[in-house]
Tab-separated table of C-alpha atoms in Angstrom:
chain	number	residue	atom	x	y	z
A	1	ALA	CA	0.000	0.000	0.000
A	2	ILE	CA	1.091	3.588	-0.642
A	3	PRO	CA	1.570	5.653	2.526
A	4	ALA	CA	-0.741	8.620	2.788
A	5	SER	CA	2.257	10.893	3.316
A	6	LEU	CA	3.455	10.087	-0.212
A	7	THR	CA	0.168	11.110	-1.788
A	8	ARG	CA	-0.026	14.622	-0.360
A	9	SER	CA	0.914	17.754	-2.241
A	10	GLY	CA	0.576	20.780	0.010
A	11	ASN	CA	-3.027	20.932	1.188
A	12	PHE	CA	-4.284	18.890	-1.794
A	13	ILE	CA	-4.664	15.132	-1.241
A	14	ILE	CA	-4.160	13.101	-4.404
A	15	PRO	CA	-6.486	10.074	-4.163
A	16	CYS	CA	-4.153	7.421	-5.562
A	17	PHE	CA	-5.331	3.825	-5.608
A	18	ALA	CA	-3.640	2.410	-2.523
A	19	GLY	CA	-3.603	-1.266	-3.412
A	20	MET	CA	-2.971	-1.045	-7.107
A	21	ALA	CA	0.705	-1.972	-6.961
A	22	SER	CA	-0.213	-5.420	-5.672
A	23	GLN	CA	-2.763	-6.048	-8.445
A	24	ARG	CA	-1.518	-7.429	-11.689
A	25	ALA	CA	1.809	-5.813	-12.507
A	26	VAL	CA	1.171	-2.096	-12.752
A	27	SER	CA	4.446	-0.330	-13.386
A	28	LEU	CA	5.794	2.390	-11.120
A	29	PHE	CA	5.739	4.660	-14.127
A	30	MET	CA	2.014	3.982	-14.517
A	31	LEU	CA	1.380	4.665	-10.835
A	32	ALA	CA	3.221	7.953	-11.059
A	33	GLY	CA	1.146	8.892	-14.098
A	34	LEU	CA	-2.051	7.955	-12.248
A	35	CYS	CA	-1.221	10.177	-9.274
A	36	PHE	CA	-0.171	13.044	-11.507
A	37	GLY	CA	-3.304	12.592	-13.617
A	38	ARG	CA	-5.521	12.972	-10.561
A	39	ALA	CA	-3.623	16.149	-9.711
A	40	VAL	CA	-4.369	17.459	-13.218
A	41	GLN	CA	-8.065	16.706	-12.748
A	42	GLY	CA	-8.201	18.308	-9.308
A	43	ALA	CA	-6.338	21.382	-10.485
A	44	GLY	CA	-8.759	22.147	-13.275
A	45	VAL	CA	-12.078	20.354	-13.081
A	46	TRP	CA	-14.235	21.706	-15.894
A	47	GLN	CA	-17.837	22.585	-15.145
A	48	ALA	CA	-20.234	24.048	-17.672
A	49	THR	CA	-21.361	27.564	-16.823
A	50	ALA	CA	-24.717	29.106	-17.639
A	51	GLU	CA	-23.024	31.007	-20.447
A	52	ASP	CA	-21.596	27.769	-21.887
A	53	VAL	CA	-25.021	26.112	-21.878
A	54	GLU	CA	-26.804	29.106	-23.409
A	55	THR	CA	-24.150	29.583	-26.103
A	56	SER	CA	-24.273	25.918	-27.055
A	57	LEU	CA	-28.067	25.875	-27.398
A	58	ILE	CA	-28.240	29.185	-29.281
A	59	THR	CA	-25.588	27.961	-31.721
A	60	GLU	CA	-27.553	24.797	-32.502
A	61	LEU	CA	-30.879	26.612	-32.888
A	62	ALA	CA	-29.291	29.245	-35.127
A	63	GLY	CA	-27.876	26.460	-37.276
A	64	LEU	CA	-31.362	25.003	-37.730
A	65	VAL	CA	-32.736	28.362	-38.870
A	66	ARG	CA	-29.764	29.137	-41.107
A	67	THR	CA	-29.592	25.845	-43.003
A	68	GLY	CA	-33.263	24.880	-43.028
A	69	GLN	CA	-32.162	21.258	-43.366
A	70	PRO	CA	-33.070	18.359	-41.045
A	71	HIS	CA	-30.711	18.101	-38.104
A	72	ARG	CA	-28.241	15.222	-38.109
A	73	PHE	CA	-29.818	13.841	-34.916
A	74	GLU	CA	-33.376	13.827	-36.274
A	75	ALA	CA	-33.071	10.434	-37.978
A	76	ALA	CA	-31.934	8.733	-34.771
A	77	LEU	CA	-34.429	10.604	-32.588
A	78	GLY	CA	-37.433	10.142	-34.893
A	79	PRO	CA	-38.470	6.636	-33.706
A	80	ILE	CA	-37.790	7.579	-30.076
A	81	HIS	CA	-39.878	10.747	-30.354
A	82	ALA	CA	-42.746	8.841	-32.000
A	83	SER	CA	-42.785	6.148	-29.307
A	84	LEU	CA	-43.203	8.556	-26.361
A	85	PRO	CA	-46.431	10.176	-25.103
A	86	ARG	CA	-47.019	13.652	-26.528
A	87	ASN	CA	-49.148	16.599	-25.468
A	88	ALA	CA	-51.948	18.315	-27.369
A	89	HIS	CA	-49.378	20.127	-29.539
A	90	GLY	CA	-47.728	16.853	-30.551
A	91	ASN	CA	-44.628	17.683	-28.494
A	92	LEU	CA	-42.830	16.130	-25.529
A	93	ALA	CA	-43.102	17.172	-21.891
A	94	PRO	CA	-39.899	17.604	-19.794
A	95	ALA	CA	-39.974	14.041	-18.433
A	96	GLU	CA	-40.320	12.588	-21.940
A	97	VAL	CA	-37.520	14.863	-23.197
A	98	ARG	CA	-35.150	13.433	-20.586
A	99	SER	CA	-36.243	9.918	-21.491
A	100	ALA	CA	-35.661	10.533	-25.207
A	101	LEU	CA	-32.198	12.016	-24.651
A	102	GLY	CA	-31.302	9.163	-22.319
A	103	GLN	CA	-32.321	6.600	-24.943
A	104	LEU	CA	-30.339	8.405	-27.636
A	105	PHE	CA	-27.072	8.614	-25.712
A	106	ALA	CA	-27.511	5.083	-24.343
A	107	LYS	CA	-26.845	3.881	-27.906
A	108	ARG	CA	-23.234	4.921	-27.392
A	109	PRO	CA	-21.253	2.163	-25.668
A	110	GLY	CA	-21.839	2.447	-21.925
A	111	TRP	CA	-23.094	6.035	-21.961
A	112	THR	CA	-25.643	7.089	-19.333
A	113	LEU	CA	-26.579	10.756	-19.559
A	114	LYS	CA	-26.732	12.368	-16.138
A	115	GLY	CA	-30.190	13.534	-15.154
A	116	THR	CA	-32.056	10.869	-17.140
A	117	ARG	CA	-32.246	8.156	-14.480
A	118	PRO	CA	-35.138	8.151	-11.970
A	119	GLY	CA	-34.525	10.513	-9.057
A	120	GLU	CA	-31.327	11.928	-10.565
A	121	GLU	CA	-30.762	15.639	-11.075
A	122	ALA	CA	-28.239	17.244	-13.413
A	123	TRP	CA	-27.842	21.004	-13.589
A	124	VAL	CA	-26.814	21.154	-17.251
A	125	LEU	CA	-29.759	19.139	-18.553
A	126	THR	CA	-32.219	20.975	-16.293
A	127	HIS	CA	-30.931	24.364	-17.434
A	128	LEU	CA	-31.065	23.338	-21.097
A	129	GLN	CA	-34.674	22.239	-20.714
A	130	LYS	CA	-35.590	25.487	-18.956
A	131	LEU	CA	-34.035	27.565	-21.726
A	132	MET	CA	-35.852	25.562	-24.393
A	133	GLY	CA	-39.142	25.695	-22.470
A	134	ASP	CA	-38.940	29.478	-22.119
A	135	ARG	CA	-38.231	29.787	-25.828
A	136	LEU	CA	-41.161	27.580	-26.865
A	137	GLY	CA	-43.659	29.075	-24.424
A	138	GLY	CA	-44.546	25.822	-22.696
A	139	ARG	CA	-45.783	24.072	-25.855
A	140	GLY	CA	-43.373	21.185	-25.383
A	141	VAL	CA	-40.356	20.056	-27.371
A	142	GLY	CA	-40.681	18.911	-30.972
A	143	LEU	CA	-38.336	16.685	-32.936
A	144	ARG	CA	-36.138	19.505	-34.281
A	145	GLU	CA	-35.792	21.126	-30.866
A	146	LEU	CA	-35.031	17.727	-29.335
A	147	ALA	CA	-32.239	17.255	-31.879
A	148	ALA	CA	-30.858	20.689	-30.949
A	149	LEU	CA	-30.817	19.707	-27.260
A	150	ALA	CA	-28.935	16.498	-28.069
A	151	ALA	CA	-26.388	18.381	-30.168
A	152	SER	CA	-25.921	20.937	-27.377
A	153	LEU	CA	-25.132	18.175	-24.882
A	154	GLU	CA	-22.704	16.567	-27.316
A	155	GLY	CA	-20.995	19.912	-27.889
A	156	LEU	CA	-20.636	20.482	-24.149
A	157	ALA	CA	-19.114	17.014	-23.747
A	158	ARG	CA	-16.559	17.855	-26.458
A	159	LYS	CA	-15.802	21.147	-24.737
A	160	GLU	CA	-15.182	19.327	-21.470
A	161	ALA	CA	-12.796	16.897	-23.204
A	162	THR	CA	-10.948	19.814	-24.809
A	163	ALA	CA	-10.575	21.571	-21.443
A	164	ARG	CA	-9.248	18.389	-19.841
A	165	LEU	CA	-6.754	17.852	-22.676
A	166	ARG	CA	-5.626	21.485	-22.409
A	167	ALA	CA	-4.967	20.973	-18.681
A	168	ALA	CA	-2.910	17.855	-19.468
A	169	TYR	CA	-0.897	19.797	-22.067
A	170	GLU	CA	-0.212	22.609	-19.632
A	171	ALA	CA	0.817	20.153	-16.894
A	172	SER	CA	3.229	18.519	-19.365
A	173	GLY	CA	4.703	21.860	-20.425
A	174	LEU	CA	3.506	21.530	-24.032
A	175	ALA	CA	2.365	24.423	-26.196
A	176	LEU	CA	-1.198	24.356	-27.504
A	177	THR	CA	-0.052	25.791	-30.823
A	178	GLY	CA	2.408	24.176	-33.169
A	179	ARG	CA	3.394	20.521	-33.043
A	180	SER	CA	5.021	18.333	-30.399
A	181	SER	CA	6.823	15.016	-30.577
A	182	ARG	CA	4.728	11.874	-30.334
A	183	THR	CA	6.497	10.901	-27.104
A	184	GLU	CA	5.588	14.177	-25.402
A	185	VAL	CA	1.980	14.009	-26.610
A	186	LEU	CA	1.564	10.438	-25.343
A	187	ARG	CA	2.825	11.492	-21.921
A	188	ALA	CA	0.181	14.229	-21.878
A	189	LEU	CA	-2.453	11.721	-22.991
A	190	ARG	CA	-1.518	9.496	-20.061
A	191	LEU	CA	-2.374	12.348	-17.724
A	192	TYR	CA	-5.615	12.912	-19.609
A	193	ALA	CA	-6.537	9.229	-19.340
A	194	GLU	CA	-5.933	9.093	-15.605
A	195	ALA	CA	-7.939	12.272	-15.049
A	196	TYR	CA	-10.715	10.810	-17.228
A	197	LEU	CA	-10.847	7.491	-15.365
A	198	GLY	CA	-10.672	8.971	-11.878
A	199	SER	CA	-9.519	7.224	-8.726
A	200	ASN	CA	-11.681	4.096	-8.997
A	201	VAL	CA	-9.284	2.287	-11.312
A	202	SER	CA	-9.649	-1.482	-11.254
A	203	ALA	CA	-6.881	-3.913	-12.103
A	204	SER	CA	-8.545	-4.744	-15.432
A	205	THR	CA	-8.740	-1.044	-16.331
A	206	ALA	CA	-5.070	-0.546	-15.439
A	207	SER	CA	-4.155	-3.515	-17.645
A	208	TRP	CA	-6.214	-2.081	-20.491
A	209	MET	CA	-4.410	1.249	-20.108
A	210	GLN	CA	-1.051	-0.494	-20.324
A	211	ARG	CA	-2.085	-2.279	-23.532
A	212	TRP	CA	-3.407	0.931	-25.045
A	213	GLU	CA	-0.189	2.763	-24.180
A	214	ALA	CA	1.886	-0.025	-25.708
A	215	GLU	CA	-0.108	0.211	-28.947
A	216	GLN	CA	0.368	3.975	-29.126
A	217	TRP	CA	4.092	3.811	-28.371
A	218	SER	CA	4.596	1.196	-31.094
A	219	ALA	CA	2.607	3.153	-33.691
A	220	GLU	CA	4.541	5.075	-36.278
A	221	GLY	CA	4.209	8.811	-36.656
A	222	GLY	CA	6.056	12.065	-36.264
A	223	GLU	CA	5.002	15.227	-34.522
A	224	LEU	CA	1.396	15.778	-33.470
A	225	SER	CA	-0.703	18.911	-33.094
A	226	PHE	CA	-3.280	19.645	-30.411
A	227	LEU	CA	-6.027	18.636	-32.866
A	228	ASP	CA	-4.236	15.347	-33.528
A	229	ALA	CA	-4.124	14.731	-29.788
A	230	GLY	CA	-7.863	15.424	-29.638
A	231	SER	CA	-8.461	12.716	-32.254
A	232	LEU	CA	-6.412	10.265	-30.191
A	233	VAL	CA	-8.466	11.194	-27.117
A	234	LEU	CA	-11.739	10.439	-28.920
A	235	ALA	CA	-10.369	7.095	-30.120
A	236	MET	CA	-9.161	6.226	-26.620
A	237	GLU	CA	-12.526	7.042	-25.028
A	238	HIS	CA	-14.386	5.016	-27.669
A	239	GLN	CA	-12.116	1.985	-27.221
A	240	PHE	CA	-12.361	2.198	-23.442
A	241	SER	CA	-16.169	2.393	-23.601
A	242	ARG	CA	-16.260	-0.802	-25.654
A	243	PHE	CA	-13.841	-2.458	-23.242
A	244	LYS	CA	-16.118	-1.619	-20.309
A	245	LEU	CA	-19.101	-2.926	-22.267
A	246	ARG	CA	-17.368	-6.288	-22.740
A	247	GLU	CA	-16.448	-6.299	-19.059
A	248	CYS	CA	-20.090	-5.657	-18.131
A	249	SER	CA	-21.222	-8.694	-20.122
A	250	SER	CA	-19.335	-10.962	-17.705
A	251	LEU	CA	-21.169	-9.583	-14.645
A	252	GLU	CA	-24.320	-10.916	-13.060
A	253	PRO	CA	-27.452	-8.955	-14.105
A	254	SER	CA	-28.027	-7.878	-10.495
A	255	ALA	CA	-24.559	-6.290	-10.333
A	256	THR	CA	-24.721	-4.236	-13.531
A	257	GLU	CA	-26.706	-1.274	-12.203
A	258	ALA	CA	-24.107	-0.433	-9.539
A	259	ARG	CA	-21.182	-0.441	-11.993
A	260	CYS	CA	-21.002	3.185	-13.120
A	261	LEU	CA	-17.764	5.055	-13.749
A	262	ASP	CA	-18.029	8.823	-13.334
A	263	VAL	CA	-15.908	9.998	-16.271
A	264	SER	CA	-17.600	13.312	-17.033
A	265	SER	CA	-19.767	16.004	-15.498
A	266	LEU	CA	-22.350	15.208	-18.189
A	267	TYR	CA	-22.394	11.426	-18.448
A	268	SER	CA	-21.200	8.230	-16.789
A	269	LEU	CA	-20.060	4.906	-18.187
A	270	CYS	CA	-22.478	2.330	-16.821
A	271	CYS	CA	-23.280	-1.314	-17.322
A	272	HIS	CA	-26.653	-1.221	-19.009
A	273	SER	CA	-28.888	-4.080	-17.927
A	274	THR	CA	-29.733	-5.319	-21.414
A	275	PRO	CA	-31.925	-8.399	-21.792
A	276	ALA	CA	-30.201	-11.671	-22.505
A	277	PRO	CA	-30.146	-12.749	-26.171
A	278	GLU	CA	-33.107	-14.788	-27.280
A	279	PRO	CA	-32.357	-18.523	-27.283
A	280	SER	CA	-32.863	-20.594	-30.407
A	281	VAL	CA	-36.104	-22.459	-31.052
A	282	TRP	CA	-34.670	-25.800	-29.995
A	283	ALA	CA	-32.893	-24.345	-26.951
A	284	ALA	CA	-36.187	-22.829	-25.801
A	285	ALA	CA	-37.967	-26.135	-26.343
A	286	PHE	CA	-35.421	-28.082	-24.302
A	287	ALA	CA	-35.423	-25.424	-21.574
A	288	ASP	CA	-39.195	-25.708	-21.140
A	289	PHE	CA	-39.316	-29.494	-21.289
A	290	PRO	CA	-41.612	-31.341	-20.629
A	291	GLU	CA	-44.580	-28.967	-21.014
A	292	LEU	CA	-43.767	-27.797	-24.515
A	293	TRP	CA	-42.790	-31.226	-25.780
A	294	ALA	CA	-45.966	-32.763	-24.359
A	295	PHE	CA	-47.965	-30.089	-26.145
A	296	SER	CA	-45.961	-30.689	-29.335
A	297	ALA	CA	-46.757	-34.400	-29.157
A	298	ALA	CA	-50.454	-33.569	-28.878
A	299	CYS	CA	-50.152	-31.321	-31.933
A	300	PHE	CA	-48.410	-34.103	-33.867
A	301	LEU	CA	-51.178	-36.570	-33.028
A	302	LEU	CA	-53.896	-34.116	-34.028
A	303	ALA	CA	-52.161	-33.313	-37.300
A	304	ALA	CA	-51.690	-37.014	-38.026
A	305	ALA	CA	-55.345	-37.723	-37.225
A	306	VAL	CA	-56.491	-34.913	-39.518
A	307	ALA	CA	-54.236	-36.116	-42.323
A	308	ALA	CA	-55.388	-39.718	-41.966
A	309	GLY	CA	-59.035	-38.667	-41.793
A	310	SER	CA	-58.656	-36.534	-44.892
A	311	ARG	CA	-57.070	-39.442	-46.741
A	312	LEU	CA	-59.771	-41.937	-45.723
A	313	PHE	CA	-62.552	-39.464	-46.534
A	314	ARG	CA	-61.147	-38.930	-50.015
A	315	GLN	CA	-60.756	-42.656	-50.677
A	316	HIS	CA	-64.342	-43.305	-49.537
A	317	ALA	CA	-65.642	-40.580	-51.832
A	318	THR	CA	-63.787	-41.945	-54.855
A	319	GLU	CA	-64.799	-45.572	-54.227
A	320	GLU	CA	-68.537	-44.794	-53.702
A	321	PRO	CA	-70.594	-45.948	-56.738
A	322	ASN	CA	-71.928	-43.153	-58.846
A	323	GLU	CA	-75.672	-42.926	-59.489
A	324	VAL	CA	-74.999	-42.192	-63.129
A	325	ASP	CA	-73.181	-45.525	-63.433
A	326	VAL	CA	-76.229	-47.422	-62.073
A	327	ALA	CA	-78.755	-45.628	-64.261
A	328	ALA	CA	-76.799	-45.812	-67.503
A	329	GLU	CA	-74.404	-48.681	-67.091
A	330	GLY	CA	-72.396	-49.482	-70.181
A	331	SER	CA	-73.288	-46.352	-72.092
A	332	GLU	CA	-70.609	-43.967	-73.332
A	333	GLU	CA	-72.545	-40.991	-71.973
A	334	ALA	CA	-72.485	-42.505	-68.449
A	335	GLU	CA	-68.711	-42.955	-68.623
A	336	ALA	CA	-68.267	-39.352	-69.648
A	337	ASN	CA	-70.484	-38.149	-66.803
A	338	ASP	CA	-68.541	-40.362	-64.392
A	339	ASP	CA	-65.250	-38.786	-65.473
A	340	VAL	CA	-66.677	-35.316	-64.754
A	341	ALA	CA	-68.265	-36.201	-61.396
A	342	LYS	CA	-65.225	-37.917	-59.876
A	343	PRO	CA	-62.852	-34.909	-59.972
A	344	GLU	CA	-65.601	-32.752	-58.510
A	345	LYS	CA	-66.049	-35.112	-55.550
A	346	ALA	CA	-62.288	-35.476	-55.104
A	347	ALA	CA	-61.869	-31.694	-55.064
A	348	SER	CA	-64.718	-31.386	-52.593
A	349	SER	CA	-63.133	-33.959	-50.296
A	350	GLN	CA	-59.750	-32.216	-50.494
A	351	GLN	CA	-61.339	-28.885	-49.602
A	352	GLY	CA	-63.075	-30.516	-46.663
A	353	GLY	CA	-59.778	-31.963	-45.440
A	354	VAL	CA	-58.025	-28.593	-45.693
A	355	LEU	CA	-60.834	-26.814	-43.845
A	356	CYS	CA	-60.809	-29.499	-41.167
A	357	THR	CA	-57.039	-29.100	-40.768
A	358	CYS	CA	-57.303	-25.309	-40.429
A	359	ALA	CA	-60.081	-25.671	-37.870
A	360	VAL	CA	-58.047	-28.100	-35.755
A	361	LEU	CA	-54.951	-25.881	-35.881
A	362	GLY	CA	-57.100	-22.909	-34.863
A	363	LEU	CA	-58.441	-24.838	-31.884
A	364	VAL	CA	-54.891	-25.826	-30.933
A	365	CYS	CA	-53.768	-22.181	-30.979
A	366	ALA	CA	-56.847	-21.108	-29.014
A	367	ALA	CA	-56.090	-23.709	-26.347
A	368	ALA	CA	-52.384	-22.826	-26.259
A	369	ALA	CA	-52.837	-19.075	-25.771
A	370	PRO	CA	-54.500	-19.107	-22.311
A	371	ALA	CA	-52.122	-21.856	-21.195
A	372	ASP	CA	-49.142	-19.637	-22.144
A	373	LEU	CA	-47.883	-22.325	-24.511
A	374	LEU	CA	-48.300	-20.421	-27.763
A	375	ASP	CA	-44.615	-20.504	-28.553
A	376	VAL	CA	-42.701	-20.801	-31.790
A	377	SER	CA	-40.899	-23.853	-30.410
A	378	VAL	CA	-44.317	-25.569	-30.307
A	379	LEU	CA	-46.091	-24.236	-33.345
A	380	ALA	CA	-43.162	-24.473	-35.749
A	381	PRO	CA	-42.513	-28.224	-35.415
A	382	ALA	CA	-46.206	-29.069	-34.951
A	383	SER	CA	-47.336	-27.143	-38.008
A	384	GLY	CA	-44.376	-28.396	-40.016
A	385	VAL	CA	-45.088	-32.035	-39.267
A	386	GLY	CA	-48.794	-31.518	-39.906
A	387	LEU	CA	-48.109	-30.021	-43.326
A	388	LEU	CA	-45.722	-32.845	-44.171
A	389	LEU	CA	-48.375	-35.406	-43.258
A	390	LEU	CA	-50.963	-33.624	-45.379
A	391	ALA	CA	-48.546	-33.480	-48.296
A	392	ALA	CA	-47.786	-37.181	-47.907
A	393	ALA	CA	-51.505	-37.997	-47.863
A	394	ARG	CA	-52.072	-35.917	-50.983
A	395	LEU	CA	-49.148	-37.339	-52.934
A	396	ALA	CA	-49.686	-40.951	-51.901
A	397	PRO	CA	-50.459	-43.194	-54.927
A	398	LYS	CA	-54.133	-43.910	-55.426
A	399	GLN	CA	-55.382	-47.470	-55.473
A	400	PRO	CA	-56.614	-48.351	-58.969
A	401	LYS	CA	-60.348	-48.915	-59.183
A	402	ALA	CA	-61.435	-52.244	-60.585
A	403	LYS	CA	-63.048	-51.899	-63.962
A	404	LYS	CA	-66.601	-53.150	-64.395
A	405	CYS	CA	-67.234	-56.002	-66.767
């Protein structure tokens, strides 16, 4: 463990991770960067001001008026906006606005927008909504205004990242203008990463940071500008978000809600409790054995009975003596009438068999629905086997009828 006396700098306590040196080979150089990174964060924590929020929103709204084109967020927000309850003006109330923005940013790996979870308050989002509400006169937020709110939040998140990177540059003694060597920029990015991750750094996160650093050190390239460093920051944050998402998938569902990493004043990286992937048809059938398989067996028997009954009914209809044959036996006209009457009776019997099959399948579905057994793992094999049996009965060779002397 690191003594508390080694983590103090004047009156400022640097919250280094005390037990990290004993977890999975974290280098002393990495530990020093972690402590220094926390000092960078504490020395210049960025918080959006009222002026920042107002400027961001006004810029987005002015862009909508100036271009007259659909906002880039409208396509993603359209289905979300349509799925939420709307007021008499067809717009969203404040609670629905927060829900829509939360759903939008949740599509980014691990993102949870602050102020969108139940009982959570966030000053930036609340102030943005108040500004928009005052502008719209209480009519609610439409799709275009919702897109402007989303873009404002994204712009503020970028501004926060830029401020944090600027603090890392200043702590490293690098100039914001011009270009710096890749080695110097990567040292500044280490400070940025540690300020971004905070003090709650797990062993797996520290290992990921080491791998990411190794990849960047081995990459080719000359001098980098401040804008180039910003691109590396965006790539690092995106890769880390995906890493945390993979790490969340190995957790128990009950433990996902508590795993949030506070990486920004606007959003957190959280383990979203997504539903488990749907099992295959056969996996679902085996999981629910024996109820579903017993019901499937009943469906098979009913389908087989219908197919056999249809076959026997058709054979009986074709073998029944025709009245025309009795009345005009031996005449050519009777034979012609017999040839016309037989297909009509056969077609009638086939139609009766099909209708009987549909009726039985309808009764099966009606009985399965209240019993909560109307499942694809039941209906798919049952209907498939029933259709195969009907096809076999239809294509089976007919027995030749004995000719009359």
